mmCIF file of C-alpha atoms in Angstrom:
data_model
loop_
_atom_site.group_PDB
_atom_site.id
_atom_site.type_symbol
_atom_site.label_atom_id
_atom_site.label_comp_id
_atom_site.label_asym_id
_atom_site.label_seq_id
_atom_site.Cartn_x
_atom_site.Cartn_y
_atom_site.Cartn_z
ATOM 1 C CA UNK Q 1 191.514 -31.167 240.964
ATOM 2 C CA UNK Q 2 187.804 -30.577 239.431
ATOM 3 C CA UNK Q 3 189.590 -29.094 236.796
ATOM 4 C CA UNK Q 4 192.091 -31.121 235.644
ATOM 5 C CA UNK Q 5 189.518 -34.223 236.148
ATOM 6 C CA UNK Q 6 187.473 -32.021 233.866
ATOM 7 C CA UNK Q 7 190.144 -31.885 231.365
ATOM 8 C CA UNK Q 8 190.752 -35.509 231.260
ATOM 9 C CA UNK Q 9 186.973 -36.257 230.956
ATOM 10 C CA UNK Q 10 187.130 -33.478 227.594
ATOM 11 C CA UNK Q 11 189.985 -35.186 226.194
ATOM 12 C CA UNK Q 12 188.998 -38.716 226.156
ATOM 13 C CA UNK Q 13 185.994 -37.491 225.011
ATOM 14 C CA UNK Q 14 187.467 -36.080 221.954
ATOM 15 C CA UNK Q 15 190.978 -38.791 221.854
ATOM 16 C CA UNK Q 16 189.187 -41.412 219.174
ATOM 17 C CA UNK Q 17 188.104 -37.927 216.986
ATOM 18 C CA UNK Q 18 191.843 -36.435 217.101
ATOM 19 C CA UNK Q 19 194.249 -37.068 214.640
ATOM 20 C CA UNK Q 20 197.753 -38.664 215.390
ATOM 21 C CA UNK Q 21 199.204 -35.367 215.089
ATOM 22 C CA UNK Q 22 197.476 -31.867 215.787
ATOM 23 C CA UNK Q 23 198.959 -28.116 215.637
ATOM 24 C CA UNK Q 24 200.691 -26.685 218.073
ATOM 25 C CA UNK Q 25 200.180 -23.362 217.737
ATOM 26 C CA UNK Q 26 202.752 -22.238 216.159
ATOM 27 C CA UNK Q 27 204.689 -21.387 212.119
ATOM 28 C CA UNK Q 28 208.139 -23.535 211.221
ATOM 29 C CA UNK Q 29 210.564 -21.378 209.729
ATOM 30 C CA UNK Q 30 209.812 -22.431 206.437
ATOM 31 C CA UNK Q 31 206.261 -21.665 206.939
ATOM 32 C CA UNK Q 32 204.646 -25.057 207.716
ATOM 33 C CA UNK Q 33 202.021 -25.462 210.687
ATOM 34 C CA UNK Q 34 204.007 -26.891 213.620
ATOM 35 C CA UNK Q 35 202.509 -30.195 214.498
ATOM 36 C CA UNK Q 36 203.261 -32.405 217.731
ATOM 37 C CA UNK Q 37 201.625 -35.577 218.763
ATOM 38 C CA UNK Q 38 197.884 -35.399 220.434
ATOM 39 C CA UNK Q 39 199.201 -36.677 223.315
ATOM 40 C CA UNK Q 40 200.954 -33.432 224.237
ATOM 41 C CA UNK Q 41 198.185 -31.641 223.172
ATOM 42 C CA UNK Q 42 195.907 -33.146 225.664
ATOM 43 C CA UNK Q 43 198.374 -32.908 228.686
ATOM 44 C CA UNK Q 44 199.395 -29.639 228.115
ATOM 45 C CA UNK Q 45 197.034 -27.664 230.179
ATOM 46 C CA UNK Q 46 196.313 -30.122 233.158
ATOM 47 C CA UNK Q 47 199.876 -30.548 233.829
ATOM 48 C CA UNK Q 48 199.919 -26.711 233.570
ATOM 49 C CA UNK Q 49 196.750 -26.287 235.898
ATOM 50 C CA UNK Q 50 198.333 -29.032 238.435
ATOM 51 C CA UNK Q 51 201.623 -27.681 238.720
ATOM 52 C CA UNK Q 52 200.342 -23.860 239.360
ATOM 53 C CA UNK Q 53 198.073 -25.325 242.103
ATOM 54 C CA UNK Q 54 201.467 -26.608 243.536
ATOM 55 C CA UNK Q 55 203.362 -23.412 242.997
ATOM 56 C CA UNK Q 56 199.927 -21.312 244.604
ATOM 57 C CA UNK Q 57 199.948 -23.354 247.475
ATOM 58 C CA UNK Q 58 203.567 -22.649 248.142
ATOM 59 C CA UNK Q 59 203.545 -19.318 247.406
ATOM 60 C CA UNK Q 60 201.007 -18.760 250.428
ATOM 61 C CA UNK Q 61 202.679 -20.089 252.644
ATOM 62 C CA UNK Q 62 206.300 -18.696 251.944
ATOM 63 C CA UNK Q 63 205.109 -15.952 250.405
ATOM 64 C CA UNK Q 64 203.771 -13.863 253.490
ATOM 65 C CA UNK Q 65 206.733 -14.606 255.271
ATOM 66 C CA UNK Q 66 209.558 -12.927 253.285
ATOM 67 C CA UNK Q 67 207.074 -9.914 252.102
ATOM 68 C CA UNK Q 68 206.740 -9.171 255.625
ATOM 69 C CA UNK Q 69 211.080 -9.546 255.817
ATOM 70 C CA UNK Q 70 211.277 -7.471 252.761
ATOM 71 C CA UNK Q 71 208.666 -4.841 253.769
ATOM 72 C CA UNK Q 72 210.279 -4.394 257.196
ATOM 73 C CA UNK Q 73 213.739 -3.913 255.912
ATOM 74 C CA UNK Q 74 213.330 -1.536 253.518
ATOM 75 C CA UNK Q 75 210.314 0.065 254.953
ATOM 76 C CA UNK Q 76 207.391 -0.495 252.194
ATOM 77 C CA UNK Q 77 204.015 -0.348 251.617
ATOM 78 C CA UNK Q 78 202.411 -2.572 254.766
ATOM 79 C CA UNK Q 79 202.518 -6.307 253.083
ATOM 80 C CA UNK Q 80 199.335 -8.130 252.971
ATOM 81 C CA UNK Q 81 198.493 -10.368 256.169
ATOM 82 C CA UNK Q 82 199.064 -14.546 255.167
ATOM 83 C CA UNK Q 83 194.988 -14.730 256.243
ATOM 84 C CA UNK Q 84 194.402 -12.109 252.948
ATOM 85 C CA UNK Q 85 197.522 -14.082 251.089
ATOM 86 C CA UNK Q 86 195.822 -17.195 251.225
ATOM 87 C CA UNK Q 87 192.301 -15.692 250.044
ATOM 88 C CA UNK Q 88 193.606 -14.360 246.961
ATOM 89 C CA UNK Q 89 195.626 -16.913 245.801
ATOM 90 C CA UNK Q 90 192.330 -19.041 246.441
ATOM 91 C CA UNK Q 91 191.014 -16.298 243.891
ATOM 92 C CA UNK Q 92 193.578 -16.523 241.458
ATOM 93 C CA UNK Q 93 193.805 -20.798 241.345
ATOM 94 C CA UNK Q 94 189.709 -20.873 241.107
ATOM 95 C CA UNK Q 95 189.903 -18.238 238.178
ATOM 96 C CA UNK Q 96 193.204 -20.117 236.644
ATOM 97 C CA UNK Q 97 191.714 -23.498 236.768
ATOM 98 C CA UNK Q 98 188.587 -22.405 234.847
ATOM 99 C CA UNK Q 99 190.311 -20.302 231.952
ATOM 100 C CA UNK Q 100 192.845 -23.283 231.549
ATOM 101 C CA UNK Q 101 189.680 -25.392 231.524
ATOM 102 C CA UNK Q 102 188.020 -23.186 229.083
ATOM 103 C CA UNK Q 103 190.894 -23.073 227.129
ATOM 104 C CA UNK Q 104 191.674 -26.664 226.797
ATOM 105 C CA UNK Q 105 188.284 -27.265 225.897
ATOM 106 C CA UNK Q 106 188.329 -25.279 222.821
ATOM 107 C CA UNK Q 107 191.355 -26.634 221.768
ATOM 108 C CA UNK Q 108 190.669 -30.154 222.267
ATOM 109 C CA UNK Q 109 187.652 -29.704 221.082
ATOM 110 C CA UNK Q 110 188.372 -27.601 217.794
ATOM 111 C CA UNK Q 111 191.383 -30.514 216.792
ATOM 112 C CA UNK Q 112 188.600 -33.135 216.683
ATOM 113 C CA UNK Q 113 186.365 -31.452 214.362
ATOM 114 C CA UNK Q 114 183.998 -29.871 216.624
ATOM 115 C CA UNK Q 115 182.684 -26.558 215.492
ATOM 116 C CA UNK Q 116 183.896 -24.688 218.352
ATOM 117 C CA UNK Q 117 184.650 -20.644 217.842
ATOM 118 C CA UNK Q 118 188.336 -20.751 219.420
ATOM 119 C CA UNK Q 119 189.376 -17.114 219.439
ATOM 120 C CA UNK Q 120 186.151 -15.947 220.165
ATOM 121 C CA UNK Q 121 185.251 -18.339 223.233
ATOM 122 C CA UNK Q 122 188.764 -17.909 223.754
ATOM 123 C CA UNK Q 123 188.637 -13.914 224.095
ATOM 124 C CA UNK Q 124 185.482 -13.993 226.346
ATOM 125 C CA UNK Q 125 187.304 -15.912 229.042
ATOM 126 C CA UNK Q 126 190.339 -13.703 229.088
ATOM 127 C CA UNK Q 127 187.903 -10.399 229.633
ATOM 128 C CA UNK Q 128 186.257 -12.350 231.988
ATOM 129 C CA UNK Q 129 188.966 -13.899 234.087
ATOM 130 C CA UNK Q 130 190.378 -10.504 233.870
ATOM 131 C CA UNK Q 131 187.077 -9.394 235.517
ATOM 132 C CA UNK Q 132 187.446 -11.644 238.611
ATOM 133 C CA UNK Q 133 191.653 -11.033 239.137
ATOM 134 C CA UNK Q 134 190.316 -7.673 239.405
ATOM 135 C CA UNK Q 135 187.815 -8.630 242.054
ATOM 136 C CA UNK Q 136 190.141 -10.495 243.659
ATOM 137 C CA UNK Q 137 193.189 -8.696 244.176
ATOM 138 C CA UNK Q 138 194.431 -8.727 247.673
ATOM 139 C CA UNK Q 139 194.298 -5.427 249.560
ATOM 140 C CA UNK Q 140 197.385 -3.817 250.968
ATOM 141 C CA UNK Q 141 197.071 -3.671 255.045
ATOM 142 C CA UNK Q 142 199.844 -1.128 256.127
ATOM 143 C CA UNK Q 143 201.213 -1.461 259.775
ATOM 144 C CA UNK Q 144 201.539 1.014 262.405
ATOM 145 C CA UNK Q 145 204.053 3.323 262.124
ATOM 146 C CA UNK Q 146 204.282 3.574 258.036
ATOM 147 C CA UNK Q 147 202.221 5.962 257.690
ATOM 148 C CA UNK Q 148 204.181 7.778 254.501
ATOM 149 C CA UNK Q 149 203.252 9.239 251.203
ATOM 150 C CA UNK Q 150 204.142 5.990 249.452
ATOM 151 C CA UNK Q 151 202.208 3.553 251.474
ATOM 152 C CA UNK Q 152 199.038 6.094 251.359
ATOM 153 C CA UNK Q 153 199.527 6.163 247.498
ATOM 154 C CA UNK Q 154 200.021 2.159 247.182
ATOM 155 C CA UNK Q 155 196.627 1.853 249.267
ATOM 156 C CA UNK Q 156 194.542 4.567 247.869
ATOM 157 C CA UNK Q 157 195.692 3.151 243.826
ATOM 158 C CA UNK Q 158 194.274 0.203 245.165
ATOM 159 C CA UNK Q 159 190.698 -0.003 244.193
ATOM 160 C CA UNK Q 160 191.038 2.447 241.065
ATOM 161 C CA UNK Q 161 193.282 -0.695 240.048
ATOM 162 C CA UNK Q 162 190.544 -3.240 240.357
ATOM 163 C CA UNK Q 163 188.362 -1.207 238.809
ATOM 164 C CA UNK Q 164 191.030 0.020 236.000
ATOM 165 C CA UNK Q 165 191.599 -4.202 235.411
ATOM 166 C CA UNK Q 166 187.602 -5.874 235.617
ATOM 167 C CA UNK Q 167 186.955 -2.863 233.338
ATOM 168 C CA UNK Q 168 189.639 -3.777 230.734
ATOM 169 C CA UNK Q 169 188.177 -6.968 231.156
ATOM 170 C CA UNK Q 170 184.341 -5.957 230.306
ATOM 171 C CA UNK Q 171 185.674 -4.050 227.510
ATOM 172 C CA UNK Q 172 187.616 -7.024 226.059
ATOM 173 C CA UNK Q 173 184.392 -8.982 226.526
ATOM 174 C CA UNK Q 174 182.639 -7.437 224.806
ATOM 175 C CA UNK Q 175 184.296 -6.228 222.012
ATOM 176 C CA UNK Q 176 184.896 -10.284 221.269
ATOM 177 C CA UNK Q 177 181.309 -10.520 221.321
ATOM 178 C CA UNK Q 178 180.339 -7.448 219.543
ATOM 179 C CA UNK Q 179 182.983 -6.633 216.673
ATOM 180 C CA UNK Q 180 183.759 -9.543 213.826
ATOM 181 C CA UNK Q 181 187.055 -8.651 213.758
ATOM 182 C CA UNK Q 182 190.169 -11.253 215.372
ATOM 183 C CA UNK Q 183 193.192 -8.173 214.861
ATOM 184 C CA UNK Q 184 190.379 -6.098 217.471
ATOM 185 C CA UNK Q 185 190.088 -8.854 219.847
ATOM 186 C CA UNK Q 186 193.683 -9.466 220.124
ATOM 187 C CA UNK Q 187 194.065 -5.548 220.932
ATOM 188 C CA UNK Q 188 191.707 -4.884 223.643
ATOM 189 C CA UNK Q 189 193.987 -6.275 226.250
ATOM 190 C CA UNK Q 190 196.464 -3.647 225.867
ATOM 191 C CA UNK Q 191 193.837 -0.988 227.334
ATOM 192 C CA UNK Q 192 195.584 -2.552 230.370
ATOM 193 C CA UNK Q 193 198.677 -0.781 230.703
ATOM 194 C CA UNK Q 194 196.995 2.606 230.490
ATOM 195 C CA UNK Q 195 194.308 1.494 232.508
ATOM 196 C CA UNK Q 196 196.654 0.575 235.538
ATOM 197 C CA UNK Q 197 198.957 3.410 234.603
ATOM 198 C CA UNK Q 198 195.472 5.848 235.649
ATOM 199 C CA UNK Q 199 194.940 4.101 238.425
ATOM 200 C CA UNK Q 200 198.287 4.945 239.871
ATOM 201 C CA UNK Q 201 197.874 8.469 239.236
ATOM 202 C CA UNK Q 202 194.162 9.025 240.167
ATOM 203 C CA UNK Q 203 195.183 9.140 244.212
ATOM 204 C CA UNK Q 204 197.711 11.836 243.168
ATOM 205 C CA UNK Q 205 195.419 13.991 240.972
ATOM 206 C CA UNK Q 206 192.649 13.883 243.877
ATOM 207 C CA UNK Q 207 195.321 14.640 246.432
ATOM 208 C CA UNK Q 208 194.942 11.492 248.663
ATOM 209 C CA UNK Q 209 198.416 11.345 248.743
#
């Protein structure tokens, strides 16, 4: 709710600078900017930050339930408690709501003539909010009685995979804030999949498995 009333206080700031129509982000086919009214523009992201607080909040609460269901019948990794469930998901909306916030700042902001670095404000918040998912991610409990290889592998890949992703995340930090180059910046995410591919294997290579 802070967020989105953020939002709205950004846009009509910016609403008498915008024009009538703005980009959208994206090419036509015969290679002419895409534009759509400013109106979409400035509801984009706060109806996108509202409805994932509804889908969040729903997901906690159903969430836990069938996990559990799903973990019991086909005997899984031990499913994280609703108590944990909730927490992250607190995590994850707090850490949404400011990127999106972030994000439709420099947008808003950038169609109304400020002189606001998109990419490169952009790209800091990614690393960062990559940073705090990382933080964040909810721990696996496992229950009595599943005490297997795979459930000793899922919980001992999980804190080399918070490190492996708030790492990524430094990395794409800074490497938006130290290298002049856009093509660089729009890399540095894809350390990810290797990144969480190691952390899957490190329990295996130190024989925690």
């Amino acid at each position: 709710m802070v967020a989105v009333g953020l939002m709205a206080l950004v846009s009509w700031t910016a609403w008498p600078d915008l024009p009538e129509t703005v980009h959208g982000g994206r090419t036509n086919l015969d290679g002419t900017p895409n534009m759509v009214p400013r109106m979409v523009l400035v509801l984009a992201l706060p109806l996108t930050t509202g409805f994932l607080a509804v889908a969040l909040s729903v997901s906690a609460v159903v969430g836990p339930r069938f996990q559990g269901a799903l973990h019991e019948a086909l005997s899984l990794p031990g499913a994280p408690t609703a108590r944990s469930v909730t927490r992250g998901m607190n995590a994850v909306l707090c850490l949404l709501s400011l990127f999106l916030l972030v994000t439709h700042g420099v947008l808003v902001l950038g169609q109304a003539g400020w002189d606001v670095p998109v990419a490169r404000v952009t790209g800091v918040v990614v690393g960062l909010f990559l940073v705090g998912l990382g933080l964040a991610l909810p721990r696996p409990e496992p229950r009595d009685g599943h005490d297997t290889p795979l459930v000793r592998w899922w919980v001992a890949a999980h804190r080399p995979m918070r490190i492996a992703i708030a790492l990524v995340g430094l990395v794409q930090a800074a490497v938006v804030l130290l290298v002049d180059h856009a093509l660089v910046w729009i890399l540095a995410p894809l350390l990810l999949l290797p990144a969480m591919c190691a952390a899957m294997v490190h329990p295996v290579l130190r024989g925690r498995v």
